[in-house]
Amino acid sequence: MRTLSITISSMGAVPSQRLPDTPMTFAQLAQSLEKRAQGKIVLARVGNQLFELSHVVPQVAKAVTLIDTTDTDGYRVYMRSLSFVFLEAVHRLFPDTRTVIEHSISGGLYCVIQKDDVPVTLDTHQRDALRCAMREIIDEDIPIVRETMTFEEAKQLFRSLGRQDKVDLFAQQKGDRVAIYRMGNAVDSFFGYMVPSTAYVSVFDVELFDRGIVLLGVDREDKKRVNNFIPTYLLSDTYNEAEKWSERQGIYTVAQLNRSIENGTIGDVCRMNEALQDQKVMHIAEDIIRRNKRIVLIAAPSSSGKTSFAYKLMTSLRVLGKRPVAISLDDYFVDRDKTPLDVDGEPDFEALEAIDLATFNSDMRALLRGEEVPRIRFDFVAGHRTFTGDMVRLGAEQPILLEGIHALNPRLSAQVEDRYKYRIALSVITQINLDAHNRIPTTDLRLMRRMARDLQFRGRDVRETIRTWPDVRRGENRNIFPYSELADVMFNSSFVYEIAALKPILEQRLQGIGPEEPEHVEAVRILALLQYFLPLKDTSDVVNTSILREFIGGSKLVHE
């Protein structure tokens, strides 16, 4: 018998367990501890390596972390496995169709069922039948079995199944082997870990939305409840716009992007993507003027390119005869000794109350009346606000541009009439996926952007960026995303080719993170995604006013 120290990701350490000397899987280990976990246990971690639950606990392991669905890695495993069940249920009910998992939405996965490349709109009866088919597959407790094969073997397999998207993706790979998953007669490839059997994903639902269907998994805070679906129409429209952009550029998948890099047509793609974004910025500027808006509020999650976007919007407004004035919300911080504290008693600089709301609203109202207000600056060294001695007054042709994490929060500008406001939410929506069943998360794209920028221009190693990323995400989920649907417009700042441009900057640095380092798990995951992209080493076709230059270097809009 050996003693094993165990931690559950949602609740910390549990009493040490004595294990038999005979081999034992992580699933067997988790069975007796499942009730203690806040979420559903779906993954294990030993040191800085992740293991599927079907894997045998290594004899050398002295400590194990059981990861449940409250953890980001655990939730990915749950939704990935649930999608396999969903795809098989669709195949059983609608065998002559093709399913595309397009993107995440409201904590779920937005999927489109197609026949002859035309979306099939399900009715409520078909939705209910799909739900029942999924339940049958889950109740059968079908094992989900992982096997590995060479890329050549995988291409032959998926060619026989009519999955050309997989064949094209694997055609570029020079690695040794790829993981394939079988669930009864169903076979597919998923780029990440899976649960041992269908019974693990018993909490789910499906909802009709737009022209497709949303696959919902377990709530991350309550494993007995399905994640609540909140329709996000503005975000959905932006995803649809991204699809149209991909269609115009002729690039839907990574394989098509790789071919464009290989055959030398990527320059045309770069220029077209830039033109599409510039056209969108001009459209927003025209809308601001048409609706006679005086205060433009811009909010964006980390690494959305908000600084470059603001410059582009100001330029477009100037072209249309306006003279916008930029005012920073940071200058309205309260003095540091008045900053609210978080639950740990530390200053919470991201709290809305860290801004002097009374002064901000008073100044905005005065400016809209045509009055002068003092121009202020926040001294981040001294920790208090200073007066520059200058005064600010707006002319009739001078809208105010304000950007900050709280820009879309109604409480920020509660004392300013809504008729003056124009709200913009920035997003970074990936325009291509790996294949029909494997999407590229937008958060991964933003993380890669942030790593590249931090590494090149802020003196931060990729390890530090990975380490602090969960805190960044928590702040976004609290202060930005809950208000995105209040925006008048959403601007997608992503580029169809940008992961290929980021790869040469990041790949070697991520490979240098060893298995003994805590950031190794995330580095391995990002590297697994990057392997499918050919590197775009020559970025000369990316103009120096591109939003992407904020992250790969050479920007004329942002000081590096």
JSON list of C-alpha atoms in Angstrom, two decimals, residues 216-361:
[
{"chain": "A", "resi": 216, "resn": "LEU", "atom": "CA", "xyz": [-24.99, 23.80, -23.04]},
{"chain": "A", "resi": 217, "resn": "GLY", "atom": "CA", "xyz": [-22.99, 21.95, -20.40]},
{"chain": "A", "resi": 218, "resn": "VAL", "atom": "CA", "xyz": [-22.84, 21.86, -16.64]},
{"chain": "A", "resi": 219, "resn": "ASP", "atom": "CA", "xyz": [-22.88, 25.11, -14.68]},
{"chain": "A", "resi": 220, "resn": "ARG", "atom": "CA", "xyz": [-19.36, 25.84, -13.46]},
{"chain": "A", "resi": 221, "resn": "GLU", "atom": "CA", "xyz": [-20.61, 26.71, -9.98]},
{"chain": "A", "resi": 222, "resn": "ASP", "atom": "CA", "xyz": [-23.26, 24.02, -9.54]},
{"chain": "A", "resi": 223, "resn": "LYS", "atom": "CA", "xyz": [-22.67, 20.53, -10.98]},
{"chain": "A", "resi": 224, "resn": "LYS", "atom": "CA", "xyz": [-26.34, 19.61, -10.70]},
{"chain": "A", "resi": 225, "resn": "ARG", "atom": "CA", "xyz": [-27.50, 22.44, -12.93]},
{"chain": "A", "resi": 226, "resn": "VAL", "atom": "CA", "xyz": [-27.20, 23.21, -16.62]},
{"chain": "A", "resi": 227, "resn": "ASN", "atom": "CA", "xyz": [-25.40, 26.42, -17.52]},
{"chain": "A", "resi": 228, "resn": "ASN", "atom": "CA", "xyz": [-27.95, 29.19, -18.00]},
{"chain": "A", "resi": 229, "resn": "PHE", "atom": "CA", "xyz": [-28.25, 30.33, -21.61]},
{"chain": "A", "resi": 230, "resn": "ILE", "atom": "CA", "xyz": [-28.49, 34.09, -22.03]},
{"chain": "A", "resi": 231, "resn": "PRO", "atom": "CA", "xyz": [-28.93, 35.07, -25.70]},
{"chain": "A", "resi": 232, "resn": "THR", "atom": "CA", "xyz": [-26.22, 37.45, -26.88]},
{"chain": "A", "resi": 233, "resn": "TYR", "atom": "CA", "xyz": [-27.51, 38.95, -30.10]},
{"chain": "A", "resi": 234, "resn": "LEU", "atom": "CA", "xyz": [-24.80, 41.55, -30.63]},
{"chain": "A", "resi": 235, "resn": "LEU", "atom": "CA", "xyz": [-22.04, 38.98, -30.15]},
{"chain": "A", "resi": 236, "resn": "SER", "atom": "CA", "xyz": [-23.85, 36.58, -32.46]},
{"chain": "A", "resi": 237, "resn": "ASP", "atom": "CA", "xyz": [-24.09, 39.24, -35.16]},
{"chain": "A", "resi": 238, "resn": "THR", "atom": "CA", "xyz": [-20.35, 39.88, -34.80]},
{"chain": "A", "resi": 239, "resn": "TYR", "atom": "CA", "xyz": [-19.59, 36.18, -35.21]},
{"chain": "A", "resi": 240, "resn": "ASN", "atom": "CA", "xyz": [-21.76, 36.13, -38.34]},
{"chain": "A", "resi": 241, "resn": "GLU", "atom": "CA", "xyz": [-19.85, 39.13, -39.64]},
{"chain": "A", "resi": 242, "resn": "ALA", "atom": "CA", "xyz": [-16.56, 37.31, -38.99]},
{"chain": "A", "resi": 243, "resn": "GLU", "atom": "CA", "xyz": [-17.83, 34.38, -41.05]},
{"chain": "A", "resi": 244, "resn": "LYS", "atom": "CA", "xyz": [-18.67, 36.71, -43.93]},
{"chain": "A", "resi": 245, "resn": "TRP", "atom": "CA", "xyz": [-15.17, 38.18, -43.72]},
{"chain": "A", "resi": 246, "resn": "SER", "atom": "CA", "xyz": [-13.71, 34.67, -43.91]},
{"chain": "A", "resi": 247, "resn": "GLU", "atom": "CA", "xyz": [-15.88, 33.95, -46.93]},
{"chain": "A", "resi": 248, "resn": "ARG", "atom": "CA", "xyz": [-14.70, 37.10, -48.71]},
{"chain": "A", "resi": 249, "resn": "GLN", "atom": "CA", "xyz": [-11.08, 36.21, -48.01]},
{"chain": "A", "resi": 250, "resn": "GLY", "atom": "CA", "xyz": [-11.62, 32.58, -49.04]},
{"chain": "A", "resi": 251, "resn": "ILE", "atom": "CA", "xyz": [-10.17, 31.22, -45.81]},
{"chain": "A", "resi": 252, "resn": "TYR", "atom": "CA", "xyz": [-12.30, 29.18, -43.40]},
{"chain": "A", "resi": 253, "resn": "THR", "atom": "CA", "xyz": [-9.77, 26.72, -41.97]},
{"chain": "A", "resi": 254, "resn": "VAL", "atom": "CA", "xyz": [-6.15, 26.56, -40.90]},
{"chain": "A", "resi": 255, "resn": "ALA", "atom": "CA", "xyz": [-5.39, 24.33, -43.89]},
{"chain": "A", "resi": 256, "resn": "GLN", "atom": "CA", "xyz": [-6.59, 27.04, -46.30]},
{"chain": "A", "resi": 257, "resn": "LEU", "atom": "CA", "xyz": [-4.50, 29.64, -44.44]},
{"chain": "A", "resi": 258, "resn": "ASN", "atom": "CA", "xyz": [-1.44, 27.41, -44.67]},
{"chain": "A", "resi": 259, "resn": "ARG", "atom": "CA", "xyz": [-1.93, 27.01, -48.41]},
{"chain": "A", "resi": 260, "resn": "SER", "atom": "CA", "xyz": [-2.13, 30.78, -48.79]},
{"chain": "A", "resi": 261, "resn": "ILE", "atom": "CA", "xyz": [1.18, 31.17, -46.95]},
{"chain": "A", "resi": 262, "resn": "GLU", "atom": "CA", "xyz": [2.76, 28.45, -49.06]},
{"chain": "A", "resi": 263, "resn": "ASN", "atom": "CA", "xyz": [1.60, 29.75, -52.43]},
{"chain": "A", "resi": 264, "resn": "GLY", "atom": "CA", "xyz": [2.41, 33.39, -51.70]},
{"chain": "A", "resi": 265, "resn": "THR", "atom": "CA", "xyz": [-1.13, 34.82, -51.76]},
{"chain": "A", "resi": 266, "resn": "ILE", "atom": "CA", "xyz": [-1.07, 35.71, -48.07]},
{"chain": "A", "resi": 267, "resn": "GLY", "atom": "CA", "xyz": [-0.21, 39.33, -48.90]},
{"chain": "A", "resi": 268, "resn": "ASP", "atom": "CA", "xyz": [-3.59, 39.74, -50.58]},
{"chain": "A", "resi": 269, "resn": "VAL", "atom": "CA", "xyz": [-5.24, 38.23, -47.48]},
{"chain": "A", "resi": 270, "resn": "CYS", "atom": "CA", "xyz": [-3.42, 40.70, -45.21]},
{"chain": "A", "resi": 271, "resn": "ARG", "atom": "CA", "xyz": [-4.48, 43.69, -47.28]},
{"chain": "A", "resi": 272, "resn": "MET", "atom": "CA", "xyz": [-8.07, 42.55, -47.60]},
{"chain": "A", "resi": 273, "resn": "ASN", "atom": "CA", "xyz": [-8.41, 41.88, -43.86]},
{"chain": "A", "resi": 274, "resn": "GLU", "atom": "CA", "xyz": [-7.06, 45.38, -43.19]},
{"chain": "A", "resi": 275, "resn": "ALA", "atom": "CA", "xyz": [-9.48, 46.94, -45.68]},
{"chain": "A", "resi": 276, "resn": "LEU", "atom": "CA", "xyz": [-12.42, 45.14, -44.08]},
{"chain": "A", "resi": 277, "resn": "GLN", "atom": "CA", "xyz": [-11.48, 46.49, -40.66]},
{"chain": "A", "resi": 278, "resn": "ASP", "atom": "CA", "xyz": [-10.94, 50.04, -41.95]},
{"chain": "A", "resi": 279, "resn": "GLN", "atom": "CA", "xyz": [-14.31, 49.92, -43.67]},
{"chain": "A", "resi": 280, "resn": "LYS", "atom": "CA", "xyz": [-15.93, 48.86, -40.39]},
{"chain": "A", "resi": 281, "resn": "VAL", "atom": "CA", "xyz": [-14.22, 51.68, -38.45]},
{"chain": "A", "resi": 282, "resn": "MET", "atom": "CA", "xyz": [-15.44, 54.22, -41.00]},
{"chain": "A", "resi": 283, "resn": "HIS", "atom": "CA", "xyz": [-18.95, 52.80, -40.78]},
{"chain": "A", "resi": 284, "resn": "ILE", "atom": "CA", "xyz": [-18.86, 53.27, -36.97]},
{"chain": "A", "resi": 285, "resn": "ALA", "atom": "CA", "xyz": [-17.65, 56.87, -37.37]},
{"chain": "A", "resi": 286, "resn": "GLU", "atom": "CA", "xyz": [-20.46, 57.58, -39.83]},
{"chain": "A", "resi": 287, "resn": "ASP", "atom": "CA", "xyz": [-22.99, 56.08, -37.42]},
{"chain": "A", "resi": 288, "resn": "ILE", "atom": "CA", "xyz": [-21.74, 58.28, -34.57]},
{"chain": "A", "resi": 289, "resn": "ILE", "atom": "CA", "xyz": [-22.20, 61.39, -36.70]},
{"chain": "A", "resi": 290, "resn": "ARG", "atom": "CA", "xyz": [-25.53, 60.31, -38.16]},
{"chain": "A", "resi": 291, "resn": "ARG", "atom": "CA", "xyz": [-26.93, 59.79, -34.68]},
{"chain": "A", "resi": 292, "resn": "ASN", "atom": "CA", "xyz": [-25.32, 63.00, -33.37]},
{"chain": "A", "resi": 293, "resn": "LYS", "atom": "CA", "xyz": [-23.56, 61.28, -30.47]},
{"chain": "A", "resi": 294, "resn": "ARG", "atom": "CA", "xyz": [-21.23, 63.39, -28.31]},
{"chain": "A", "resi": 295, "resn": "ILE", "atom": "CA", "xyz": [-19.62, 60.85, -25.95]},
{"chain": "A", "resi": 296, "resn": "VAL", "atom": "CA", "xyz": [-18.08, 57.68, -27.38]},
{"chain": "A", "resi": 297, "resn": "LEU", "atom": "CA", "xyz": [-17.48, 55.00, -24.74]},
{"chain": "A", "resi": 298, "resn": "ILE", "atom": "CA", "xyz": [-15.08, 52.18, -25.66]},
{"chain": "A", "resi": 299, "resn": "ALA", "atom": "CA", "xyz": [-14.60, 49.02, -23.57]},
{"chain": "A", "resi": 300, "resn": "ALA", "atom": "CA", "xyz": [-12.42, 46.06, -24.43]},
{"chain": "A", "resi": 301, "resn": "PRO", "atom": "CA", "xyz": [-10.93, 42.98, -22.77]},
{"chain": "A", "resi": 302, "resn": "SER", "atom": "CA", "xyz": [-7.16, 42.62, -22.57]},
{"chain": "A", "resi": 303, "resn": "SER", "atom": "CA", "xyz": [-5.23, 42.57, -25.86]},
{"chain": "A", "resi": 304, "resn": "SER", "atom": "CA", "xyz": [-8.15, 43.66, -28.02]},
{"chain": "A", "resi": 305, "resn": "GLY", "atom": "CA", "xyz": [-6.14, 46.45, -29.61]},
{"chain": "A", "resi": 306, "resn": "LYS", "atom": "CA", "xyz": [-8.21, 49.26, -28.11]},
{"chain": "A", "resi": 307, "resn": "THR", "atom": "CA", "xyz": [-5.39, 51.83, -28.33]},
{"chain": "A", "resi": 308, "resn": "SER", "atom": "CA", "xyz": [-4.92, 51.29, -32.07]},
{"chain": "A", "resi": 309, "resn": "PHE", "atom": "CA", "xyz": [-8.68, 51.13, -32.60]},
{"chain": "A", "resi": 310, "resn": "ALA", "atom": "CA", "xyz": [-9.18, 54.47, -30.82]},
{"chain": "A", "resi": 311, "resn": "TYR", "atom": "CA", "xyz": [-6.57, 56.10, -33.07]},
{"chain": "A", "resi": 312, "resn": "LYS", "atom": "CA", "xyz": [-8.26, 54.69, -36.17]},
{"chain": "A", "resi": 313, "resn": "LEU", "atom": "CA", "xyz": [-11.67, 55.88, -35.02]},
{"chain": "A", "resi": 314, "resn": "MET", "atom": "CA", "xyz": [-10.36, 59.37, -34.26]},
{"chain": "A", "resi": 315, "resn": "THR", "atom": "CA", "xyz": [-8.82, 59.52, -37.73]},
{"chain": "A", "resi": 316, "resn": "SER", "atom": "CA", "xyz": [-12.06, 58.43, -39.37]},
{"chain": "A", "resi": 317, "resn": "LEU", "atom": "CA", "xyz": [-14.00, 61.06, -37.42]},
{"chain": "A", "resi": 318, "resn": "ARG", "atom": "CA", "xyz": [-11.53, 63.71, -38.53]},
{"chain": "A", "resi": 319, "resn": "VAL", "atom": "CA", "xyz": [-11.94, 62.61, -42.16]},
{"chain": "A", "resi": 320, "resn": "LEU", "atom": "CA", "xyz": [-15.67, 63.21, -41.70]},
{"chain": "A", "resi": 321, "resn": "GLY", "atom": "CA", "xyz": [-15.12, 66.71, -40.35]},
{"chain": "A", "resi": 322, "resn": "LYS", "atom": "CA", "xyz": [-15.12, 66.11, -36.60]},
{"chain": "A", "resi": 323, "resn": "ARG", "atom": "CA", "xyz": [-12.36, 66.98, -34.13]},
{"chain": "A", "resi": 324, "resn": "PRO", "atom": "CA", "xyz": [-12.62, 64.37, -31.37]},
{"chain": "A", "resi": 325, "resn": "VAL", "atom": "CA", "xyz": [-11.11, 64.89, -27.93]},
{"chain": "A", "resi": 326, "resn": "ALA", "atom": "CA", "xyz": [-9.66, 61.90, -26.06]},
{"chain": "A", "resi": 327, "resn": "ILE", "atom": "CA", "xyz": [-10.16, 61.83, -22.29]},
{"chain": "A", "resi": 328, "resn": "SER", "atom": "CA", "xyz": [-8.72, 59.02, -20.15]},
{"chain": "A", "resi": 329, "resn": "LEU", "atom": "CA", "xyz": [-10.84, 57.45, -17.44]},
{"chain": "A", "resi": 330, "resn": "ASP", "atom": "CA", "xyz": [-7.60, 56.70, -15.59]},
{"chain": "A", "resi": 331, "resn": "ASP", "atom": "CA", "xyz": [-7.25, 60.41, -14.85]},
{"chain": "A", "resi": 332, "resn": "TYR", "atom": "CA", "xyz": [-10.42, 60.20, -12.76]},
{"chain": "A", "resi": 333, "resn": "PHE", "atom": "CA", "xyz": [-9.02, 57.66, -10.29]},
{"chain": "A", "resi": 334, "resn": "VAL", "atom": "CA", "xyz": [-9.64, 58.57, -6.67]},
{"chain": "A", "resi": 335, "resn": "ASP", "atom": "CA", "xyz": [-6.54, 59.29, -4.60]},
{"chain": "A", "resi": 336, "resn": "ARG", "atom": "CA", "xyz": [-4.80, 56.03, -3.79]},
{"chain": "A", "resi": 337, "resn": "ASP", "atom": "CA", "xyz": [-5.60, 56.17, -0.06]},
{"chain": "A", "resi": 338, "resn": "LYS", "atom": "CA", "xyz": [-9.31, 56.23, -0.98]},
{"chain": "A", "resi": 339, "resn": "THR", "atom": "CA", "xyz": [-9.14, 53.24, -3.33]},
{"chain": "A", "resi": 340, "resn": "PRO", "atom": "CA", "xyz": [-11.68, 50.56, -2.28]},
{"chain": "A", "resi": 341, "resn": "LEU", "atom": "CA", "xyz": [-10.33, 47.28, -0.93]},
{"chain": "A", "resi": 342, "resn": "ASP", "atom": "CA", "xyz": [-11.02, 43.79, -2.22]},
{"chain": "A", "resi": 343, "resn": "VAL", "atom": "CA", "xyz": [-12.00, 40.76, -0.12]},
{"chain": "A", "resi": 344, "resn": "ASP", "atom": "CA", "xyz": [-8.35, 40.23, 0.82]},
{"chain": "A", "resi": 345, "resn": "GLY", "atom": "CA", "xyz": [-7.96, 43.80, 2.04]},
{"chain": "A", "resi": 346, "resn": "GLU", "atom": "CA", "xyz": [-5.84, 44.83, -0.96]},
{"chain": "A", "resi": 347, "resn": "PRO", "atom": "CA", "xyz": [-6.51, 47.94, -3.09]},
{"chain": "A", "resi": 348, "resn": "ASP", "atom": "CA", "xyz": [-8.96, 47.08, -5.85]},
{"chain": "A", "resi": 349, "resn": "PHE", "atom": "CA", "xyz": [-7.94, 49.37, -8.71]},
{"chain": "A", "resi": 350, "resn": "GLU", "atom": "CA", "xyz": [-10.41, 47.66, -11.06]},
{"chain": "A", "resi": 351, "resn": "ALA", "atom": "CA", "xyz": [-13.44, 48.42, -8.90]},
{"chain": "A", "resi": 352, "resn": "LEU", "atom": "CA", "xyz": [-15.83, 50.98, -10.37]},
{"chain": "A", "resi": 353, "resn": "GLU", "atom": "CA", "xyz": [-15.57, 52.90, -7.10]},
{"chain": "A", "resi": 354, "resn": "ALA", "atom": "CA", "xyz": [-11.85, 53.42, -7.80]},
{"chain": "A", "resi": 355, "resn": "ILE", "atom": "CA", "xyz": [-13.09, 56.15, -10.16]},
{"chain": "A", "resi": 356, "resn": "ASP", "atom": "CA", "xyz": [-14.35, 59.50, -8.86]},
{"chain": "A", "resi": 357, "resn": "LEU", "atom": "CA", "xyz": [-17.79, 59.07, -10.38]},
{"chain": "A", "resi": 358, "resn": "ALA", "atom": "CA", "xyz": [-19.19, 62.36, -9.08]},
{"chain": "A", "resi": 359, "resn": "THR", "atom": "CA", "xyz": [-16.40, 64.47, -10.62]},
{"chain": "A", "resi": 360, "resn": "PHE", "atom": "CA", "xyz": [-16.43, 62.47, -13.86]},
{"chain": "A", "resi": 361, "resn": "ASN", "atom": "CA", "xyz": [-20.18, 62.89, -14.37]}
]
